[in-house]
Short mmCIF file of C-alpha atoms in Angstrom, two decimals:
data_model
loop_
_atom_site.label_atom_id
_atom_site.label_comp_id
_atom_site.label_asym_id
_atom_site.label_seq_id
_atom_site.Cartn_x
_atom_site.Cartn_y
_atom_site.Cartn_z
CA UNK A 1 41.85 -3.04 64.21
CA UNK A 2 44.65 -3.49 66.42
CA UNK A 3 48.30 -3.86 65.17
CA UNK A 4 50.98 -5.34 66.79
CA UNK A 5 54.84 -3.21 66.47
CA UNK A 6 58.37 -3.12 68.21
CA UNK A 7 59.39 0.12 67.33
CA UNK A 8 57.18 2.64 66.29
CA UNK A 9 58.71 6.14 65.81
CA UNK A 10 56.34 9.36 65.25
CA UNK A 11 57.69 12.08 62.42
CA UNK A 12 59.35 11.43 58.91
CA UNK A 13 61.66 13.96 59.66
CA UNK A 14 65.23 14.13 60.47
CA UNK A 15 65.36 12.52 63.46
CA UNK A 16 62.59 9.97 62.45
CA UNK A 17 63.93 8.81 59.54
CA UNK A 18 67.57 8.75 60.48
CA UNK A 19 66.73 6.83 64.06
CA UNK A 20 64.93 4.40 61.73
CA UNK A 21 67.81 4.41 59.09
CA UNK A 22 70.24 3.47 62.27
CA UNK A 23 67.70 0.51 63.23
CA UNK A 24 67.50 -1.02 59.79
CA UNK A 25 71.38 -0.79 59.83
CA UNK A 26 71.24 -2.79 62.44
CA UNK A 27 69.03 -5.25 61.63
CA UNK A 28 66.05 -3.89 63.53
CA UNK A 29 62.75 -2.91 61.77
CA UNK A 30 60.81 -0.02 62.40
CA UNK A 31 57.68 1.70 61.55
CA UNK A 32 57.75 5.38 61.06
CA UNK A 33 54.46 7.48 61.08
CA UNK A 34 53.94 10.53 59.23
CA UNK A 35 51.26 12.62 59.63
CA UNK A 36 51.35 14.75 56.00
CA UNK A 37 50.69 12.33 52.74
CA UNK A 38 54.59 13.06 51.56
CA UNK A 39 57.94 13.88 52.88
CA UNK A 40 57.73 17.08 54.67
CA UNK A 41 61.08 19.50 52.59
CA UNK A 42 60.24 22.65 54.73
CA UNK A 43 63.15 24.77 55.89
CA UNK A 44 64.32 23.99 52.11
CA UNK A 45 68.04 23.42 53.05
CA UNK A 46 70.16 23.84 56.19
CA UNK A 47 73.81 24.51 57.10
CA UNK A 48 75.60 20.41 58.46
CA UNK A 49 78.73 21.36 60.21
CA UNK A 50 81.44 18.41 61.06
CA UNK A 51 79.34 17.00 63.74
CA UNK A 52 76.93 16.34 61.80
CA UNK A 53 78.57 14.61 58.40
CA UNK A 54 80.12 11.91 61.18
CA UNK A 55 76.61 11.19 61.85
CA UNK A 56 75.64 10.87 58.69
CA UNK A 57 78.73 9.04 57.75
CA UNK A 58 77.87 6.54 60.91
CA UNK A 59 74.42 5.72 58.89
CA UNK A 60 76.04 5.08 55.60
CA UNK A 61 74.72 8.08 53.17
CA UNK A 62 77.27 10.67 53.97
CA UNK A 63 79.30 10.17 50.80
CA UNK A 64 76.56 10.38 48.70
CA UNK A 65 75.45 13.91 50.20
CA UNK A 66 78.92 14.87 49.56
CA UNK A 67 79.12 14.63 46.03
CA UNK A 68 75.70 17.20 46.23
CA UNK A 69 76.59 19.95 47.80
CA UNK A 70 79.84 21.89 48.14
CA UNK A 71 82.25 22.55 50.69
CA UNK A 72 81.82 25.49 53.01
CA UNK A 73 85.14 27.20 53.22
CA UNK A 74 84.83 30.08 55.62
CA UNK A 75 82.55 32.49 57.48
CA UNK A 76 82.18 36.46 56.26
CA UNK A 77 80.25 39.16 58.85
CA UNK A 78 79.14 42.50 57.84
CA UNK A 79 77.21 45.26 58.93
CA UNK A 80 74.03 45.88 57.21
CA UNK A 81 74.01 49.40 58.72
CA UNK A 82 77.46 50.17 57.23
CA UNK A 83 77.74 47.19 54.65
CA UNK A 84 81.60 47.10 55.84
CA UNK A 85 83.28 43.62 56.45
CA UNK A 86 83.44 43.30 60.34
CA UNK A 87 85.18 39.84 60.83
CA UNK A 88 85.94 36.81 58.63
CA UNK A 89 86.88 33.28 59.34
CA UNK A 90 88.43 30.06 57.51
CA UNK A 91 86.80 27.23 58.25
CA UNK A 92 89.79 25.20 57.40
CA UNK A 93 90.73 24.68 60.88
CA UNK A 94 91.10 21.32 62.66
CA UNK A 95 89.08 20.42 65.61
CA UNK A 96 89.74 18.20 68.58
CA UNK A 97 88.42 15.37 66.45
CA UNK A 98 89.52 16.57 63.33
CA UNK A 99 89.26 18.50 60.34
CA UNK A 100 86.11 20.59 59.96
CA UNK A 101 83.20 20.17 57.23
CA UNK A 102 80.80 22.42 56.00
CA UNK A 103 77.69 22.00 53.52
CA UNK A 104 74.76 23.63 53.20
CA UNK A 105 72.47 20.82 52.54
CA UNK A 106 69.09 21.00 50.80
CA UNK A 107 66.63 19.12 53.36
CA UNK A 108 64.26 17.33 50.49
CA UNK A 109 67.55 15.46 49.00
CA UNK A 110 68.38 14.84 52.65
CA UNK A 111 65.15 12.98 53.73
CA UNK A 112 64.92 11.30 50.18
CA UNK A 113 68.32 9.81 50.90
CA UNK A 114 67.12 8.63 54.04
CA UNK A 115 64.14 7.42 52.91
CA UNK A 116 65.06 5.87 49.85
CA UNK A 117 67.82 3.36 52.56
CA UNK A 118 64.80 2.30 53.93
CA UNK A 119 62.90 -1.08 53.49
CA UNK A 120 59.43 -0.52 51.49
CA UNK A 121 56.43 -0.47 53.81
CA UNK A 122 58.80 1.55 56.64
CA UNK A 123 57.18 4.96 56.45
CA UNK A 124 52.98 4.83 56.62
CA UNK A 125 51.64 8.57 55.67
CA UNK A 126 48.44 10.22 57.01
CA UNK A 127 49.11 8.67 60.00
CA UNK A 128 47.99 11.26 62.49
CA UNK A 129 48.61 10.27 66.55
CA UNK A 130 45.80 11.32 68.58
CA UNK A 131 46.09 9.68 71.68
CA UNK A 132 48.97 7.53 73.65
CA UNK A 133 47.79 5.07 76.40
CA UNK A 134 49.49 2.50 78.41
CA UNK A 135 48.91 -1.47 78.18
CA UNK A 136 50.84 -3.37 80.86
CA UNK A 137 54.61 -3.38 79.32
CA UNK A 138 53.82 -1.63 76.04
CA UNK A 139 52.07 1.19 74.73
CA UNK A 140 48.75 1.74 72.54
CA UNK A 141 48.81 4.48 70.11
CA UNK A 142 45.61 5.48 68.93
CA UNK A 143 45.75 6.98 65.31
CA UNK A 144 43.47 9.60 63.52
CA UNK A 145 41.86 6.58 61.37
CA UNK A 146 40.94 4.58 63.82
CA UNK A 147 43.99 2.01 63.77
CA UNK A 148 45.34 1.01 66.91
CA UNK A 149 49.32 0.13 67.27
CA UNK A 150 50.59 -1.90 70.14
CA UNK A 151 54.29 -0.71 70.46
CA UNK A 152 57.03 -2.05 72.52
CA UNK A 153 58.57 1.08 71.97
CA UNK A 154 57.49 4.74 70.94
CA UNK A 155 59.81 7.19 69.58
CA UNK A 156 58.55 10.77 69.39
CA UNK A 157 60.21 12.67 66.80
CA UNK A 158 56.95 14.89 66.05
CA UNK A 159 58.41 18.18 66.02
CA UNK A 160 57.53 21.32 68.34
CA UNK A 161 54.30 20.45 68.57
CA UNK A 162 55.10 16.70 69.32
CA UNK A 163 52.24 14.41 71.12
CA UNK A 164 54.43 12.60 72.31
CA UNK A 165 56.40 15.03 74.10
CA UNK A 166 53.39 16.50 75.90
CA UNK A 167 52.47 12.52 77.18
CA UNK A 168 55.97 13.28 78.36
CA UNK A 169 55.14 16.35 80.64
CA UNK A 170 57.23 18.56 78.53
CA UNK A 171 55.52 22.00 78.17
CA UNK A 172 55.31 23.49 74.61
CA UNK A 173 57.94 25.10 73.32
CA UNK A 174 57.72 29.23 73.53
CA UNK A 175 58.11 31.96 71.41
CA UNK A 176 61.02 34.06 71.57
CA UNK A 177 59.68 36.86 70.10
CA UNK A 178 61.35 36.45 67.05
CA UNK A 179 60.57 35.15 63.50
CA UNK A 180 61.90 34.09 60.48
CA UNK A 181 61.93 33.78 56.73
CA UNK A 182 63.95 30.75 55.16
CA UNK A 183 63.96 30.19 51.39
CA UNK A 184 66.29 28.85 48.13
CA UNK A 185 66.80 30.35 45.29
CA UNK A 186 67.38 28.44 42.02
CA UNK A 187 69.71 29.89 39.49
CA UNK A 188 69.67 28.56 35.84
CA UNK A 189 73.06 28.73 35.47
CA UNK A 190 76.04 28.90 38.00
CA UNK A 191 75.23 31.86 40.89
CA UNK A 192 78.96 32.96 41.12
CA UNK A 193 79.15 32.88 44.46
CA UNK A 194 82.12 31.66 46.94
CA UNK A 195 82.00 28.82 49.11
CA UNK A 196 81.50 31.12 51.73
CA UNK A 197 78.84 31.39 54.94
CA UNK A 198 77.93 35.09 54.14
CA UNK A 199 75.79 36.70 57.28
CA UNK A 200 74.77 40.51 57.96
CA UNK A 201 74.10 41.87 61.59
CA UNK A 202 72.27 45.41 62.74
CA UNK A 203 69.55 47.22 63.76
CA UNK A 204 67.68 43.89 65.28
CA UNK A 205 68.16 42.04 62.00
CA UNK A 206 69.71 38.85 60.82
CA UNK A 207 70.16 37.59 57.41
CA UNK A 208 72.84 35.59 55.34
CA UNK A 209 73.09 33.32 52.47
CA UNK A 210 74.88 30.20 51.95
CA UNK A 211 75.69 28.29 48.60
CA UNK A 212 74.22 24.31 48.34
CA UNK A 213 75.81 23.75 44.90
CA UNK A 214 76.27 25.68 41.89
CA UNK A 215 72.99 26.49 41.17
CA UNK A 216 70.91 26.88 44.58
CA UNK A 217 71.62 29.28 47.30
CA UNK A 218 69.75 28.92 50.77
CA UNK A 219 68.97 32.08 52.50
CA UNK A 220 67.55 33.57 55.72
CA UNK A 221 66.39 36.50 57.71
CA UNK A 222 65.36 37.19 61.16
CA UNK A 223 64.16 39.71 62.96
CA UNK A 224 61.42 40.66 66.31
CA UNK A 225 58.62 41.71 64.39
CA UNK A 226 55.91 43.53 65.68
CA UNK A 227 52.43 42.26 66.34
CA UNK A 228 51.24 44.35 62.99
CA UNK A 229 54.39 42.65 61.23
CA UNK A 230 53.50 39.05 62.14
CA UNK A 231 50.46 39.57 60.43
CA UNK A 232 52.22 39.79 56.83
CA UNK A 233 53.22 36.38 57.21
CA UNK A 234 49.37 35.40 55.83
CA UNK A 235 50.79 37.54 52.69
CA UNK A 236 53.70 36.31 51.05
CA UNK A 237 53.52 39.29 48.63
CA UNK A 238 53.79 41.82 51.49
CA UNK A 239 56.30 39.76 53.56
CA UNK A 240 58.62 39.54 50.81
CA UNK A 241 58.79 43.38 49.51
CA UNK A 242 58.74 44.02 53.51
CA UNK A 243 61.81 41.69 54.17
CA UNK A 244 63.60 43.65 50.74
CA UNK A 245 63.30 46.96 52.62
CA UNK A 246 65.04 46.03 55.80
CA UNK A 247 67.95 44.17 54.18
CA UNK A 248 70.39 47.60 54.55
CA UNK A 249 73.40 47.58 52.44
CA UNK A 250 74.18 44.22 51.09
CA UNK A 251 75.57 43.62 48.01
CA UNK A 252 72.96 43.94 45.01
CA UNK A 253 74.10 40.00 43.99
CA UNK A 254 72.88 39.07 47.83
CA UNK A 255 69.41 41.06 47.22
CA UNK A 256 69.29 39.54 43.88
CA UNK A 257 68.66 36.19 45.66
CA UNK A 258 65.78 36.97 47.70
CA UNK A 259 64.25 38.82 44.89
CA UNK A 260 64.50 36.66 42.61
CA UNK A 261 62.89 33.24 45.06
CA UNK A 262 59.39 32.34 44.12
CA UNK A 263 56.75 32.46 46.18
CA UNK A 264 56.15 29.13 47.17
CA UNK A 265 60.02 28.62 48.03
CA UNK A 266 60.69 30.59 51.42
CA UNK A 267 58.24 30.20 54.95
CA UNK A 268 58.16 32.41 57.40
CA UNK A 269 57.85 30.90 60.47
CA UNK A 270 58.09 32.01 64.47
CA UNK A 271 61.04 31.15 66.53
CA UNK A 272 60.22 29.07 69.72
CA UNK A 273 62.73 27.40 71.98
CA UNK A 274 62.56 25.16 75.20
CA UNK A 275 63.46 26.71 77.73
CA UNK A 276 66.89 24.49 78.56
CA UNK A 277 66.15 23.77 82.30
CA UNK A 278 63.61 21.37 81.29
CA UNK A 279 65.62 19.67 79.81
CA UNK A 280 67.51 18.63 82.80
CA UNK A 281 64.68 18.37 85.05
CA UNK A 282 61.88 16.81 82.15
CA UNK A 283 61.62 13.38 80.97
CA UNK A 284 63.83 12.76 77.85
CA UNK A 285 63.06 9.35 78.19
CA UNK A 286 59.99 7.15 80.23
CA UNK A 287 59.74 3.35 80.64
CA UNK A 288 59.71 2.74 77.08
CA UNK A 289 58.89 5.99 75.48
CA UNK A 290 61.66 9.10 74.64
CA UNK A 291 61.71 11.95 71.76
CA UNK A 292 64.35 12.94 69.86
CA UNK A 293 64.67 16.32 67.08
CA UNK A 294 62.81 19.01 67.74
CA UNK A 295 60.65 17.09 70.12
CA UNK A 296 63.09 17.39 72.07
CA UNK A 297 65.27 20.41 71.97
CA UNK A 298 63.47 23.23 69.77
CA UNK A 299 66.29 25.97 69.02
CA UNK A 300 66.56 29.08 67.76
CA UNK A 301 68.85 28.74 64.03
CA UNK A 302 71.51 30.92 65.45
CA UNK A 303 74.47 27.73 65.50
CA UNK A 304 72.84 25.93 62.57
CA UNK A 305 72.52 23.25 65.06
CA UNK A 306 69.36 22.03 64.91
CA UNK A 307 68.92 19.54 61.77
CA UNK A 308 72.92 18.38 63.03
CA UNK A 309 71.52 17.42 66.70
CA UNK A 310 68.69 15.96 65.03
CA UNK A 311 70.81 13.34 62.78
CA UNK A 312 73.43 13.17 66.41
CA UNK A 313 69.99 12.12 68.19
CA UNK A 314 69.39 9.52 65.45
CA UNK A 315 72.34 7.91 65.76
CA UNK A 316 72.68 7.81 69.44
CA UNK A 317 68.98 6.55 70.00
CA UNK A 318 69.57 3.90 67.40
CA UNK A 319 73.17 2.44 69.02
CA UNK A 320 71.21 2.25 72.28
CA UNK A 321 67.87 0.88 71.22
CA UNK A 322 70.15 -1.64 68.97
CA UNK A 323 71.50 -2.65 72.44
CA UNK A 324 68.44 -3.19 74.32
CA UNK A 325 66.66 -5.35 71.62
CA UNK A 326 69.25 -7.38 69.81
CA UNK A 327 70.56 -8.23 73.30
CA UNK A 328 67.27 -10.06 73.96
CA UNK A 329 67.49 -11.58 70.55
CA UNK A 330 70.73 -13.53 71.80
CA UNK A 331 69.30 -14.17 74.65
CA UNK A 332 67.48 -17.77 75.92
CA UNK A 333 63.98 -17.08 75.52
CA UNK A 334 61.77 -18.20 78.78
CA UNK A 335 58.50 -17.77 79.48
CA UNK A 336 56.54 -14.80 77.75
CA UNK A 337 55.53 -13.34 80.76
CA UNK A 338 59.10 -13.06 81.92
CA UNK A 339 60.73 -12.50 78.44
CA UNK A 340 58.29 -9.19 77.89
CA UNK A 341 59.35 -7.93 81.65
CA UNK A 342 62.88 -8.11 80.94
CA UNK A 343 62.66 -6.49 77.40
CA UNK A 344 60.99 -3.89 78.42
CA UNK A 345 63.56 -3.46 81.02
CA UNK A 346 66.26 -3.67 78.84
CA UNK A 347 64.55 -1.17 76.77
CA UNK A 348 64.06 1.24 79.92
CA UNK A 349 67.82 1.11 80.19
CA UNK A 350 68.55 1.83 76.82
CA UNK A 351 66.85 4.68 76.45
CA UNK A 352 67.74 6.20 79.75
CA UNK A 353 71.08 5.68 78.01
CA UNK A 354 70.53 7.86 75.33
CA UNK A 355 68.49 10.87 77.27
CA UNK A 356 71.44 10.68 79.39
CA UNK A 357 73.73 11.23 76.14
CA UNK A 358 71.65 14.07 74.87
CA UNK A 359 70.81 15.52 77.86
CA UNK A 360 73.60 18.06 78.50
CA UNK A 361 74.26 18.16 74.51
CA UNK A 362 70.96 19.60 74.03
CA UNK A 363 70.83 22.12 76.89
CA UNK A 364 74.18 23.23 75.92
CA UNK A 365 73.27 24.27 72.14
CA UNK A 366 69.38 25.51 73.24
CA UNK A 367 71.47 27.74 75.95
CA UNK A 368 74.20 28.77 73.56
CA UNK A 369 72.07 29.40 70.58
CA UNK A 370 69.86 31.57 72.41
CA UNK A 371 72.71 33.88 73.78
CA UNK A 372 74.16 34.28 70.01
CA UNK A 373 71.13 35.21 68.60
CA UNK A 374 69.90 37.93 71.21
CA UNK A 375 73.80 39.32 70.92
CA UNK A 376 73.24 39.20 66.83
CA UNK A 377 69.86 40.73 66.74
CA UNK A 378 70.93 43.42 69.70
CA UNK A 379 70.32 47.02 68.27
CA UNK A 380 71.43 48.66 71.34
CA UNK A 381 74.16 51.70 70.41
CA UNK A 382 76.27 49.64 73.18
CA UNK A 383 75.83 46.20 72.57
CA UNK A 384 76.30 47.12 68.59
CA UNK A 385 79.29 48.67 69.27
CA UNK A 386 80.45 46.00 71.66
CA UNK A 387 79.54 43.22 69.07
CA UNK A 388 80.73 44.64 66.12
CA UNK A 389 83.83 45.64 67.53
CA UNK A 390 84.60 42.38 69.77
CA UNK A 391 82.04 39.85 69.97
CA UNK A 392 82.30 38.85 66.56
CA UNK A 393 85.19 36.40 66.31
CA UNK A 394 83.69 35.07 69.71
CA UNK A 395 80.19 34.32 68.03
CA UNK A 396 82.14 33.23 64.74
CA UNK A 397 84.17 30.47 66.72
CA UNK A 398 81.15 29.47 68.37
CA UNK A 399 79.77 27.64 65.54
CA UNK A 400 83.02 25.77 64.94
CA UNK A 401 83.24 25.08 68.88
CA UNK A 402 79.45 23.77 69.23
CA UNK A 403 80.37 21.76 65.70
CA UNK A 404 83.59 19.88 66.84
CA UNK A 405 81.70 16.99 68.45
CA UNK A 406 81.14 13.10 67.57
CA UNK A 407 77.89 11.31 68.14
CA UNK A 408 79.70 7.92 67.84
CA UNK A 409 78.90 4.79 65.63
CA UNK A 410 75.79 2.71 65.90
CA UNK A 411 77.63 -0.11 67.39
CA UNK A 412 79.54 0.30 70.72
CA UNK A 413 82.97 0.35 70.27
#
């Protein structure tokens, strides 16, 4: 069976739905792929810095995320060798485009929202891609059913592991040779905690909580495990009581958390990255195919970047797909054969637009986020020393630097 679409976009996630969200905003319809039967809530919650709420402002749902989640008000480093305070930060400062915002918003909410703006029909589960193949001006793509879609355009936001990234030439992403473990914990009353991004350094481990509201604190912790350590991530029993014995000296309330998460709420997971070169020599964008999200530039979690440039790619690759195909709406329509060559055309243009937009973006937080994390996980007696004695208000104003950017509206001003 063979099923004609204009805009076909692989991955329900962040930068699927939101590109998709952008569309419909626009008056475009889209079909969004998914290859699990529901909405995919792994990574449980994630810190949005300001860069990121003007994206999700520029697709309409930003106020309603607001009233879920409270304000971030400052940053708080400590050694987990020494459990002393090493450097804290307001995050009441204003930015070159103006005042800062933090959440820490819980990712299933997130995608519901998106989802939930979207017409019915939009997002078709157990739709595996298999295989990508060119026809003439548009694109087959072959699904694990049997269906057939012919696209005008294909969006790949499929993750680190993305199909469509490989038809791309991109190579896969690669481990950095560290891992992590990412979970929420639910309180049944308040948790007592400040507003406050709380974060540990030392001895080649990372780990930090963050409150989403009064009741559920998100939590992390990274570190280069060995080869016998990766194995405990097939045993969440083992890879939590391991995690609680390399934690140092926090505060009992901060252990508390991690203690008390079920099972079932934290993943371990490696850390890969691209590696940000190919980004400036590989093909963001091809004819009428591009990625977007982690398709495009895996990270390491260091900034708390990579769910923001995911909802900045949205937005971009929406204003300049909305370009490209309402322009040929307005347009007078001649013969097909000439209509579908300048579409396509049109479409070519936009979406050299937007890899053009997100190329440097993206090599510039892959690049940076790298760098903080090696300095952060360093258990070197001199780069401890050095970091916990100077590099820490650097790496602190980092993520309000990397944060103080705007993706722009969907419409061109």
């Amino acid at each position: 069976m063979e099923v004609v679409q204009d805009v076909v976009i692989v991955g329900a996630g962040i930068s699927g739905l939101t590109t998709s969200l952008g569309l419909h905003r626009l008056g475009i319809r889209s079909l969004v792929l998914e290859s699990s039967d529901s909405l995919r809530a792994t990574g449980f919650a994630f810190t949005t810095w300001t860069n990121a709420w003007r994206a999700l402002d520029a697709i309409g749902i930003g106020d309603y995320l607001r009233q879920q989640h409270e304000t971030i008000l400052g940053n708080v480093v400590s050694s987990r060798i020494s459990g002393l305070q090493m450097f804290e930060m307001s995050f009441k400062e204003k930015g070159k485009h103006g005042d800062h915002e933090i959440r820490c918003v819980k990712r299933k909410l997130l995608l519901e929202s998106l989802a939930s703006e979207l017409p019915s029909g939009t997002i078709r589960f157990s739709s595996k891609v298999v295989l990508i193949e060119e026809s003439g001006c548009l694109k087959l793509v072959h699904l694990a059913d049997g269906t057939i879609l012919k696209v005008k355009v294909l969006v790949g936001c499929d993750g680190v592991n993305s199909v469509v990234a490989k038809w791309l030439g991109f190579k896969p992403p690669v481990f950095t040779g560290r891992s992590a473990i990412r979970g929420s914990a639910e309180f049944k009353s308040s948790h007592q905690f400040d507003p406050m991004f709380i974060q540990y350094f030392g001895n080649g481990v990372r780990s930090g909580v963050v409150p989403c509201d009064d009741k559920n604190v998100y939590w992390y912790f990274t570190w280069s495990p060995s080869s016998q350590e990766r194995e405990l991530e097939k045993n969440p029993v083992q890879l939590k009581q391991y995690m609680l014995t390399k934690l140092g000296k926090v505060p009992d309330e901060v252990r508390a958390v991690m203690e008390n998460t079920v099972l079932d709420a934290f993943i371990s997971s490696p850390l890969r990255y691209r590696h940000p070169w190919e980004i400036l020599w590989g093909n963001i964008s091809k004819g009428n195919v591009c990625v977007a999200g982690d398709a495009l530039h895996p990270m390491t979690p260091d900034l708390g970047q990579g769910g923001c440039a995911a909802l900045e790619d949205g937005v971009v690759l929406a204003r300049c797909l909305g370009e490209a195909l309402l322009k040929n709406r307005r347009q007078e329509i001649r013969n097909e054969s000439e209509e579908g060559k300048d579409e396509y055309k049109r479409i070519e243009i936009g979406l050299n637009k937007y890899a053009s937009e997100r190329k440097w973006r993206s090599f510039d937080l892959i690049s940076t986020a790298y760098v903080v994390g090696s300095i952060q996980e360093a258990d070197g007696k001199i780069m401890t020393f050095l970091r916990d004695k100077f590099f820490s208000p650097i790496l602190a104003g980092l993520l309000l630097k990397k944060a103080d950017y705007d993706c722009g509206n969907l419409r061109s001003s």
